[in-house]
XYZ file of C-alpha atoms in Angstrom:
91
model
C 110.683 306.469 24.411
C 110.931 307.006 20.630
C 113.918 307.263 18.156
C 114.687 306.851 14.785
C 117.542 307.251 12.719
C 117.497 307.133 8.322
C 119.779 307.292 5.442
C 118.943 308.668 2.257
C 121.271 309.263 -0.160
C 120.340 310.388 -4.782
C 116.071 311.075 -2.481
C 116.224 307.102 -2.231
C 116.082 305.516 1.863
C 119.207 303.459 1.997
C 118.561 302.113 5.762
C 115.914 302.866 8.660
C 116.504 301.725 12.849
C 113.821 302.810 15.208
C 112.759 302.286 19.007
C 109.169 303.002 20.225
C 109.931 301.109 24.171
C 106.449 302.624 25.139
C 104.751 299.672 25.512
C 108.329 296.550 24.897
C 111.409 298.823 25.694
C 113.147 296.411 22.960
C 111.004 297.255 20.222
C 113.977 297.641 17.582
C 112.561 298.076 13.924
C 115.860 298.092 11.108
C 115.521 297.892 7.259
C 117.515 298.389 4.636
C 120.925 297.977 3.664
C 121.982 298.935 7.684
C 125.455 300.731 7.815
C 128.166 297.376 9.378
C 128.290 298.526 13.249
C 124.543 297.660 13.915
C 124.525 294.270 14.589
C 127.404 294.945 17.456
C 125.031 298.190 18.684
C 122.622 296.024 19.003
C 123.713 293.122 20.902
C 125.433 295.729 23.101
C 122.621 297.390 23.993
C 120.169 294.288 24.328
C 123.055 292.810 26.273
C 122.812 295.951 29.202
C 119.152 295.034 28.614
C 119.173 292.350 30.007
C 121.613 293.154 33.280
C 119.248 296.125 33.621
C 115.570 297.002 32.358
C 114.617 299.900 34.253
C 117.668 301.022 31.285
C 116.627 302.287 27.851
C 119.218 300.860 26.630
C 118.019 300.085 23.094
C 116.999 303.611 22.439
C 120.247 304.642 21.696
C 120.843 302.560 18.517
C 119.296 305.248 16.077
C 120.581 307.417 17.756
C 124.413 306.357 18.875
C 124.685 304.976 14.301
C 122.879 308.382 13.318
C 126.549 310.201 15.430
C 128.684 307.464 14.094
C 128.073 309.524 10.185
C 126.968 313.067 11.100
C 129.710 312.759 14.636
C 126.383 314.427 16.438
C 124.566 313.231 19.073
C 122.015 316.125 20.996
C 122.358 315.316 24.088
C 126.803 315.186 23.836
C 128.542 318.036 23.043
C 131.853 319.590 23.115
C 132.980 321.184 26.359
C 135.264 323.879 25.310
C 132.340 325.142 22.296
C 129.013 327.378 23.651
C 126.323 325.447 24.721
C 123.785 328.280 22.373
C 125.053 330.622 20.322
C 123.860 334.018 20.131
C 122.804 334.722 16.192
C 121.511 338.433 15.281
C 119.741 339.718 12.018
C 122.875 342.390 10.318
C 121.479 345.730 10.091
């Protein structure tokens, strides 16, 4: 499984975090000026990973960082909001 998140500001890369767990479930790369929450998220994920190795917890680290900045996560939605929105071309 692969996940990746990065922040760019003024056309410059600020940080990048990624995970490619196909070969190594603990794979994680991180560069740049990382968010303050990165280390906490990393420690939590690795702790869970040590307890249960058949679930890829490290996969969530980049997604959680992106969700902190955007308030969006691809696998979550508000139950009071439609899952899909129909968009039609105006006449």
